Short mmCIF file of C-alpha atoms in Angstrom, two decimals:
data_model
loop_
_atom_site.label_atom_id
_atom_site.label_comp_id
_atom_site.label_asym_id
_atom_site.label_seq_id
_atom_site.Cartn_x
_atom_site.Cartn_y
_atom_site.Cartn_z
CA MET A 1 222.98 -51.62 -106.43
CA SER A 2 224.35 -54.48 -104.32
CA ARG A 3 224.90 -57.91 -105.77
CA LEU A 4 221.73 -60.00 -105.94
CA THR A 5 220.82 -63.42 -104.59
CA LEU A 6 218.29 -65.94 -105.90
CA ARG A 7 217.51 -69.22 -104.13
CA ILE A 8 215.85 -72.17 -105.88
CA VAL A 9 213.16 -73.36 -103.48
CA GLN A 10 211.21 -75.70 -105.77
CA GLY A 11 212.03 -77.73 -108.86
CA ALA A 12 214.81 -80.04 -110.03
CA ASP A 13 217.47 -77.53 -108.93
CA ARG A 14 215.95 -77.05 -105.47
CA GLY A 15 218.46 -75.96 -102.83
CA LYS A 16 220.87 -74.18 -105.16
CA VAL A 17 221.77 -70.61 -104.21
CA TYR A 18 223.00 -68.06 -106.76
CA SER A 19 224.63 -65.14 -104.98
CA ASP A 20 226.65 -62.07 -105.97
CA LEU A 21 224.82 -61.84 -109.29
CA LYS A 22 225.24 -58.69 -111.35
CA THR A 23 222.42 -57.32 -113.49
CA PRO A 24 221.23 -58.02 -116.06
CA ILE A 25 220.31 -61.53 -114.90
CA THR A 26 218.73 -64.04 -117.28
CA ILE A 27 216.93 -67.23 -116.26
CA GLY A 28 216.34 -70.11 -118.66
CA ARG A 29 217.18 -73.70 -119.50
CA GLU A 30 220.00 -73.03 -122.00
CA GLU A 31 223.68 -72.38 -121.41
CA GLY A 32 224.54 -68.70 -121.37
CA ASN A 33 221.90 -67.75 -118.79
CA SER A 34 222.97 -66.32 -115.45
CA ILE A 35 220.81 -69.07 -113.93
CA GLN A 36 220.41 -72.23 -116.00
CA LEU A 37 217.58 -74.42 -114.71
CA ASN A 38 216.99 -78.09 -115.38
CA ASP A 39 213.30 -77.62 -116.19
CA GLU A 40 211.74 -78.68 -119.49
CA ARG A 41 208.76 -76.37 -118.90
CA ILE A 42 210.77 -73.18 -119.08
CA SER A 43 211.96 -71.50 -122.25
CA ARG A 44 215.56 -71.35 -123.46
CA PHE A 45 215.74 -67.73 -122.29
CA HIS A 46 212.71 -67.37 -120.06
CA CYS A 47 212.97 -64.05 -118.19
CA LYS A 48 215.46 -61.41 -117.14
CA ILE A 49 216.06 -59.04 -114.24
CA GLN A 50 217.58 -55.65 -114.98
CA GLU A 51 218.19 -52.39 -113.19
CA ASP A 52 216.32 -49.23 -114.22
CA ASN A 53 215.88 -45.94 -112.32
CA GLU A 54 216.97 -47.58 -109.05
CA HIS A 55 214.39 -50.33 -109.50
CA LEU A 56 214.89 -54.01 -110.25
CA VAL A 57 212.60 -54.96 -113.12
CA LEU A 58 211.66 -58.50 -114.14
CA THR A 59 210.66 -59.01 -117.78
CA ASP A 60 209.17 -62.18 -119.23
CA LEU A 61 211.01 -62.87 -122.51
CA GLU A 62 207.88 -64.06 -124.34
CA SER A 63 208.26 -67.45 -122.70
CA THR A 64 205.97 -70.33 -123.65
CA ASN A 65 204.51 -70.94 -120.18
CA GLY A 66 204.86 -67.45 -118.71
CA THR A 67 206.31 -66.06 -115.49
CA LYS A 68 204.59 -65.48 -112.14
CA VAL A 69 205.60 -63.28 -109.22
CA ASN A 70 203.89 -64.04 -105.90
CA GLY A 71 201.35 -66.16 -107.78
CA GLN A 72 200.36 -63.51 -110.33
CA ASP A 73 201.08 -63.73 -114.05
CA CYS A 74 203.30 -60.90 -115.21
CA GLN A 75 205.02 -59.62 -118.30
CA LEU A 76 206.77 -56.72 -116.60
CA ARG A 77 207.16 -56.35 -112.84
CA ILE A 78 209.20 -54.38 -110.30
CA LEU A 79 210.81 -56.90 -107.96
CA ARG A 80 211.15 -56.56 -104.21
CA PHE A 81 213.21 -58.66 -101.84
CA GLY A 82 211.19 -61.64 -100.66
CA ASP A 83 209.26 -62.04 -103.91
CA ILE A 84 208.70 -65.55 -105.25
CA ILE A 85 209.36 -65.97 -108.98
CA ALA A 86 207.70 -69.01 -110.58
CA VAL A 87 208.90 -70.31 -113.95
CA GLY A 88 207.82 -73.73 -115.17
CA ARG A 89 208.05 -76.15 -112.28
CA SER A 90 210.68 -74.02 -110.53
CA MET A 91 210.30 -71.36 -107.85
CA LEU A 92 212.99 -68.85 -106.90
CA LEU A 93 213.15 -66.70 -103.76
CA PHE A 94 214.61 -63.25 -104.42
CA GLY A 95 217.05 -61.71 -101.90
CA THR A 96 219.24 -62.58 -98.96
CA HIS A 97 217.74 -63.20 -95.53
CA ASP A 98 218.88 -59.75 -94.37
CA GLN A 99 217.42 -58.03 -97.46
CA ILE A 100 214.10 -59.78 -96.98
CA ALA A 101 214.01 -58.93 -93.26
CA SER A 102 214.71 -55.26 -94.05
CA ARG A 103 211.93 -55.16 -96.61
CA VAL A 104 209.47 -56.74 -94.17
CA GLN A 105 210.39 -54.24 -91.44
CA ASP A 106 210.09 -51.29 -93.84
CA SER A 107 206.67 -52.49 -95.05
CA LEU A 108 205.32 -53.02 -91.55
CA THR A 109 206.69 -49.68 -90.35
CA ALA A 110 205.08 -47.86 -93.28
CA ILE A 111 201.71 -49.33 -92.33
CA GLU A 112 202.01 -48.72 -88.59
CA GLU A 113 203.31 -45.14 -88.68
CA PRO A 114 200.06 -43.56 -89.99
CA ASN A 115 198.18 -45.32 -87.20
CA MET A 116 200.61 -43.97 -84.63
CA SER A 117 200.23 -40.44 -85.98
CA LYS A 118 196.55 -40.54 -85.03
CA LYS A 119 197.51 -40.52 -81.37
CA THR A 120 197.50 -37.27 -79.51
CA ALA A 121 200.55 -35.03 -79.69
CA ASN A 122 201.05 -35.55 -75.95
CA ASP A 123 201.59 -39.27 -76.35
CA ASP A 124 205.12 -39.89 -75.04
CA ASP A 125 205.34 -43.19 -76.93
CA LEU A 126 205.12 -41.52 -80.31
CA ALA A 127 208.76 -40.48 -80.40
CA ASP A 128 209.87 -44.01 -79.54
CA PHE A 129 207.77 -45.74 -82.18
CA ASP A 130 208.89 -49.25 -83.07
CA LEU A 131 207.34 -52.43 -84.40
CA ALA A 132 205.10 -54.43 -82.08
CA PRO A 133 207.17 -56.97 -80.09
CA SER A 134 205.78 -59.98 -81.99
CA LEU A 135 206.54 -58.39 -85.36
CA ALA A 136 210.01 -57.35 -84.27
CA ASP A 137 210.68 -60.93 -83.13
CA SER A 138 209.58 -62.21 -86.54
CA VAL A 139 211.91 -59.81 -88.33
CA ARG A 140 214.80 -60.89 -86.10
CA ALA A 141 213.94 -64.53 -86.86
CA LEU A 142 214.21 -63.80 -90.58
CA ARG A 143 217.73 -62.49 -90.06
CA ASP A 144 218.64 -65.47 -87.87
CA LEU A 145 218.09 -67.78 -90.85
CA ASN A 146 221.65 -66.91 -91.82
CA GLN A 147 222.89 -69.11 -88.96
CA PRO A 148 220.76 -72.28 -88.95
CA PRO A 149 221.84 -75.30 -86.89
CA SER A 150 224.35 -77.45 -88.76
CA LEU A 151 223.39 -80.82 -90.15
CA PRO A 152 224.72 -83.87 -88.28
CA ASP A 153 227.91 -85.35 -89.74
CA ARG A 154 229.09 -88.93 -90.10
CA LEU A 155 225.64 -90.26 -90.86
CA SER A 156 225.34 -93.78 -92.17
CA PRO A 157 223.78 -94.11 -95.64
CA SER A 158 220.46 -95.24 -94.16
CA GLN A 159 220.43 -92.38 -91.64
CA ALA A 160 221.21 -89.84 -94.38
CA ALA A 161 218.39 -91.28 -96.48
CA GLN A 162 215.95 -91.09 -93.56
CA LEU A 163 216.92 -87.48 -92.83
CA ALA A 164 216.55 -86.51 -96.49
CA GLU A 165 213.14 -88.20 -96.61
CA LEU A 166 212.04 -86.27 -93.52
CA PHE A 167 213.13 -82.92 -94.96
CA GLU A 168 211.51 -83.82 -98.29
CA TYR A 169 208.20 -84.44 -96.56
CA PHE A 170 208.12 -81.07 -94.78
CA HIS A 171 209.49 -79.23 -97.81
CA MET A 172 206.66 -80.64 -99.94
CA ARG A 173 204.01 -79.71 -97.37
CA LEU A 174 205.42 -76.18 -96.95
CA GLY A 175 205.44 -75.84 -100.73
CA GLU A 176 201.70 -76.49 -100.73
CA VAL A 177 201.27 -73.67 -98.22
CA VAL A 178 203.43 -71.27 -100.27
CA ASN A 179 201.39 -71.99 -103.38
CA ALA A 180 198.08 -71.44 -101.57
CA VAL A 181 198.61 -67.99 -100.03
CA HIS A 182 197.53 -64.71 -101.61
CA VAL A 183 199.83 -61.74 -101.06
CA HIS A 184 198.49 -58.22 -100.40
CA GLU A 185 201.66 -56.18 -100.83
CA LYS A 186 200.19 -52.77 -99.96
CA ARG A 187 198.92 -54.06 -96.63
CA ALA A 188 201.89 -56.36 -95.95
CA LYS A 189 199.41 -59.17 -95.37
CA ILE A 190 198.59 -62.55 -96.86
CA ASP A 191 195.34 -64.49 -97.07
CA VAL A 192 195.33 -68.18 -96.34
CA ASP A 193 192.34 -70.53 -96.40
CA LEU A 194 191.33 -72.66 -93.43
CA ALA A 195 192.58 -75.92 -94.95
CA THR A 196 196.04 -74.44 -95.54
CA TRP A 197 196.14 -73.02 -92.02
CA GLN A 198 195.21 -76.43 -90.60
CA LEU A 199 197.97 -78.00 -92.67
CA MET A 200 200.44 -75.59 -91.07
CA LEU A 201 199.16 -76.44 -87.58
CA GLN A 202 199.41 -80.17 -88.30
CA MET A 203 203.02 -79.79 -89.43
CA TYR A 204 203.80 -77.65 -86.38
CA SER A 205 202.31 -80.34 -84.15
CA ARG A 206 204.09 -83.16 -85.97
CA ILE A 207 207.48 -81.48 -85.64
CA SER A 208 206.96 -80.98 -81.89
CA GLU A 209 206.16 -84.69 -81.56
CA MET A 210 209.31 -85.62 -83.50
CA ILE A 211 211.46 -83.40 -81.27
CA ARG A 212 209.96 -85.09 -78.22
CA GLY A 213 210.58 -88.51 -79.76
CA ILE A 214 214.26 -87.77 -80.38
CA ALA A 215 214.79 -86.51 -76.82
CA ASP A 216 212.78 -89.32 -75.20
CA PRO A 217 213.42 -92.77 -76.72
CA ASP A 218 210.40 -94.19 -74.86
CA PHE A 219 208.05 -91.68 -76.48
CA ARG A 220 206.03 -93.10 -79.36
CA LEU A 221 204.82 -90.87 -82.17
CA PRO A 222 201.02 -90.85 -82.51
CA GLY A 223 199.63 -92.37 -85.67
#
Protein backbone atom coordinates (compact mmCIF):
# COMPACT_ATOMS: atom_id res chain seq x y z
CA MET A 1 0.00 0.00 0.00
CA SER A 2 1.31 3.45 -0.93
CA ARG A 3 1.86 6.12 1.68
CA LEU A 4 -1.33 7.96 2.64
CA THR A 5 -2.29 11.62 2.65
CA LEU A 6 -4.81 13.46 4.82
CA ARG A 7 -5.65 17.15 4.39
CA ILE A 8 -7.30 19.22 7.12
CA VAL A 9 -10.05 21.17 5.36
CA GLN A 10 -11.98 22.48 8.37
CA GLY A 11 -11.12 23.25 11.98
CA ALA A 12 -8.34 25.01 13.88
CA ASP A 13 -5.68 23.11 11.91
CA ARG A 14 -7.25 23.91 8.54
CA GLY A 15 -4.77 23.90 5.65
CA LYS A 16 -2.31 21.42 7.13
CA VAL A 17 -1.40 18.46 4.93
CA TYR A 18 -0.11 15.17 6.35
CA SER A 19 1.51 13.13 3.60
CA ASP A 20 3.58 9.94 3.37
CA LEU A 21 1.80 8.48 6.39
CA LYS A 22 2.28 4.80 7.15
CA THR A 23 -0.49 2.70 8.66
CA PRO A 24 -1.65 2.39 11.33
CA ILE A 25 -2.61 6.08 11.55
CA THR A 26 -4.18 7.52 14.70
CA ILE A 27 -6.02 10.83 14.95
CA GLY A 28 -6.60 12.62 18.24
CA ARG A 29 -5.77 15.66 20.34
CA GLU A 30 -2.91 14.15 22.38
CA GLU A 31 0.77 13.81 21.55
CA GLY A 32 1.66 10.42 20.15
CA ASN A 33 -1.02 10.45 17.44
CA SER A 34 0.02 10.36 13.79
CA ILE A 35 -2.19 13.45 13.41
CA GLN A 36 -2.58 15.62 16.50
CA LEU A 37 -5.45 18.09 16.13
CA ASN A 38 -6.06 21.25 18.12
CA ASP A 39 -9.73 20.47 18.74
CA GLU A 40 -11.25 20.22 22.22
CA ARG A 41 -14.22 18.25 20.86
CA ILE A 42 -12.18 15.25 19.83
CA SER A 43 -10.93 12.54 22.15
CA ARG A 44 -7.30 12.00 23.17
CA PHE A 45 -7.12 9.07 20.75
CA HIS A 46 -10.18 9.51 18.58
CA CYS A 47 -9.92 7.11 15.62
CA LYS A 48 -7.43 5.07 13.65
CA ILE A 49 -6.86 3.94 10.07
CA GLN A 50 -5.30 0.54 9.50
CA GLU A 51 -4.69 -1.82 6.63
CA ASP A 52 -6.52 -5.17 6.45
CA ASN A 53 -6.96 -7.54 3.48
CA GLU A 54 -5.94 -4.80 1.02
CA HIS A 55 -8.53 -2.44 2.48
CA LEU A 56 -8.05 0.71 4.53
CA VAL A 57 -10.31 0.52 7.57
CA LEU A 58 -11.25 3.42 9.83
CA THR A 59 -12.20 2.54 13.41
CA ASP A 60 -13.69 4.94 15.95
CA LEU A 61 -11.80 4.40 19.23
CA GLU A 62 -14.92 4.80 21.40
CA SER A 63 -14.59 8.56 21.12
CA THR A 64 -16.89 10.85 23.09
CA ASN A 65 -18.40 12.67 20.11
CA GLY A 66 -18.05 9.97 17.44
CA THR A 67 -16.64 9.88 13.92
CA LYS A 68 -18.41 10.55 10.62
CA VAL A 69 -17.43 9.59 7.08
CA ASN A 70 -19.20 11.49 4.30
CA GLY A 71 -21.72 12.74 6.85
CA GLN A 72 -22.65 9.33 8.26
CA ASP A 73 -21.87 8.18 11.80
CA CYS A 74 -19.62 5.15 11.81
CA GLN A 75 -17.83 2.85 14.19
CA LEU A 76 -16.09 0.80 11.52
CA ARG A 77 -15.75 1.84 7.88
CA ILE A 78 -13.74 0.96 4.77
CA LEU A 79 -12.19 4.19 3.51
CA ARG A 80 -11.91 5.26 -0.11
CA PHE A 81 -9.91 8.10 -1.56
CA GLY A 82 -11.96 11.28 -1.54
CA ASP A 83 -13.85 10.44 1.64
CA ILE A 84 -14.41 13.20 4.19
CA ILE A 85 -13.69 12.23 7.80
CA ALA A 86 -15.35 14.44 10.43
CA VAL A 87 -14.11 14.43 14.03
CA GLY A 88 -15.20 17.15 16.43
CA ARG A 89 -15.03 20.47 14.62
CA SER A 90 -12.41 19.17 12.19
CA MET A 91 -12.81 17.67 8.72
CA LEU A 92 -10.12 15.72 6.89
CA LEU A 93 -10.00 14.88 3.17
CA PHE A 94 -8.50 11.45 2.51
CA GLY A 95 -6.09 10.97 -0.44
CA THR A 96 -3.94 12.89 -2.87
CA HIS A 97 -5.51 14.71 -5.82
CA ASP A 98 -4.36 11.93 -8.18
CA GLN A 99 -5.75 9.19 -5.92
CA ILE A 100 -9.10 10.95 -5.68
CA ALA A 101 -9.24 11.52 -9.46
CA SER A 102 -8.50 7.83 -10.08
CA ARG A 103 -11.23 6.75 -7.70
CA VAL A 104 -13.75 9.08 -9.37
CA GLN A 105 -12.85 7.78 -12.83
CA ASP A 106 -13.09 4.15 -11.67
CA SER A 107 -16.50 4.77 -10.07
CA LEU A 108 -17.91 6.53 -13.12
CA THR A 109 -16.54 3.89 -15.47
CA ALA A 110 -18.08 1.09 -13.39
CA ILE A 111 -21.47 2.77 -13.70
CA GLU A 112 -21.23 3.58 -17.41
CA GLU A 113 -19.90 0.23 -18.65
CA PRO A 114 -23.12 -1.76 -17.98
CA ASN A 115 -25.06 0.87 -19.90
CA MET A 116 -22.66 0.60 -22.82
CA SER A 117 -22.99 -3.19 -22.85
CA LYS A 118 -26.68 -2.80 -23.66
CA LYS A 119 -25.78 -1.45 -27.08
CA THR A 120 -25.80 -3.80 -30.00
CA ALA A 121 -22.72 -5.91 -30.70
CA ASN A 122 -22.29 -4.04 -33.99
CA ASP A 123 -21.77 -0.72 -32.26
CA ASP A 124 -18.27 0.38 -33.29
CA ASP A 125 -18.04 2.76 -30.32
CA LEU A 126 -18.20 -0.04 -27.79
CA ALA A 127 -14.55 -0.99 -28.13
CA ASP A 128 -13.48 2.63 -27.65
CA PHE A 129 -15.55 3.24 -24.53
CA ASP A 130 -14.45 6.19 -22.43
CA LEU A 131 -16.00 8.64 -20.01
CA ALA A 132 -18.29 11.32 -21.40
CA PRO A 133 -16.27 14.44 -22.35
CA SER A 134 -17.66 16.52 -19.46
CA LEU A 135 -16.83 13.82 -16.92
CA ALA A 136 -13.37 13.30 -18.35
CA ASP A 137 -12.75 17.05 -18.10
CA SER A 138 -13.80 16.98 -14.45
CA VAL A 139 -11.42 14.12 -13.69
CA ARG A 140 -8.58 15.99 -15.41
CA ALA A 141 -9.45 19.08 -13.35
CA LEU A 142 -9.12 17.03 -10.17
CA ARG A 143 -5.59 16.05 -11.17
CA ASP A 144 -4.75 19.64 -12.12
CA LEU A 145 -5.27 20.69 -8.50
CA ASN A 146 -1.69 19.57 -7.95
CA GLN A 147 -0.51 22.68 -9.82
CA PRO A 148 -2.66 25.61 -8.64
CA PRO A 149 -1.64 29.18 -9.46
CA SER A 150 0.88 30.53 -6.96
CA LEU A 151 -0.08 33.15 -4.42
CA PRO A 152 1.20 36.68 -5.05
CA ASP A 153 4.39 37.56 -3.19
CA ARG A 154 5.55 40.78 -1.55
CA LEU A 155 2.10 41.69 -0.32
CA SER A 156 1.79 44.48 2.19
CA PRO A 157 0.29 43.49 5.56
CA SER A 158 -3.06 45.04 4.64
CA GLN A 159 -3.11 43.30 1.24
CA ALA A 160 -2.27 39.95 2.85
CA ALA A 161 -5.06 40.48 5.37
CA GLN A 162 -7.55 41.35 2.61
CA LEU A 163 -6.56 38.27 0.59
CA ALA A 164 -6.86 36.02 3.65
CA GLU A 165 -10.29 37.50 4.42
CA LEU A 166 -11.42 36.82 0.86
CA PHE A 167 -10.28 33.19 0.94
CA GLU A 168 -11.85 32.79 4.39
CA TYR A 169 -15.20 33.96 3.05
CA PHE A 170 -15.28 31.47 0.16
CA HIS A 171 -13.85 28.67 2.29
CA MET A 172 -16.66 29.16 4.82
CA ARG A 173 -19.34 29.20 2.12
CA LEU A 174 -17.91 26.09 0.41
CA GLY A 175 -17.82 24.39 3.81
CA GLU A 176 -21.56 24.94 4.09
CA VAL A 177 -22.01 23.24 0.72
CA VAL A 178 -19.80 20.28 1.72
CA ASN A 179 -21.80 19.78 4.90
CA ALA A 180 -25.13 19.89 3.06
CA VAL A 181 -24.60 17.25 0.35
CA HIS A 182 -25.63 13.61 0.63
CA VAL A 183 -23.32 11.08 -1.00
CA HIS A 184 -24.63 8.03 -2.90
CA GLU A 185 -21.45 6.01 -3.28
CA LYS A 186 -22.90 3.15 -5.32
CA ARG A 187 -24.24 5.55 -7.94
CA ALA A 188 -21.29 7.98 -7.76
CA LYS A 189 -23.81 10.78 -7.23
CA ILE A 190 -24.63 13.36 -4.60
CA ASP A 191 -27.89 15.04 -3.65
CA VAL A 192 -27.95 18.75 -2.97
CA ASP A 193 -30.95 20.86 -2.02
CA LEU A 194 -32.03 23.93 -3.99
CA ALA A 195 -30.78 26.42 -1.38
CA THR A 196 -27.30 24.87 -1.42
CA TRP A 197 -27.23 24.85 -5.22
CA GLN A 198 -28.21 28.52 -5.28
CA LEU A 199 -25.44 29.26 -2.81
CA MET A 200 -22.97 27.63 -5.21
CA LEU A 201 -24.32 29.69 -8.12
CA GLN A 202 -24.08 32.90 -6.10
CA MET A 203 -20.45 32.18 -5.23
CA TYR A 204 -19.70 31.32 -8.86
CA SER A 205 -21.25 34.63 -9.93
CA ARG A 206 -19.47 36.59 -7.22
CA ILE A 207 -16.07 35.20 -8.18
CA SER A 208 -16.64 36.11 -11.84
CA GLU A 209 -17.47 39.67 -10.78
CA MET A 210 -14.31 39.86 -8.67
CA ILE A 211 -12.18 38.65 -11.59
CA ARG A 212 -13.74 41.32 -13.78
CA GLY A 213 -13.12 43.95 -11.11
CA ILE A 214 -9.42 43.07 -10.85
CA ALA A 215 -8.94 43.22 -14.63
CA ASP A 216 -11.00 46.39 -15.07
CA PRO A 217 -10.36 49.06 -12.41
CA ASP A 218 -13.42 51.02 -13.57
CA PHE A 219 -15.73 48.05 -12.96
CA ARG A 220 -17.71 48.30 -9.74
CA LEU A 221 -18.85 45.18 -7.93
CA PRO A 222 -22.65 44.98 -7.57
CA GLY A 223 -24.00 45.22 -4.06
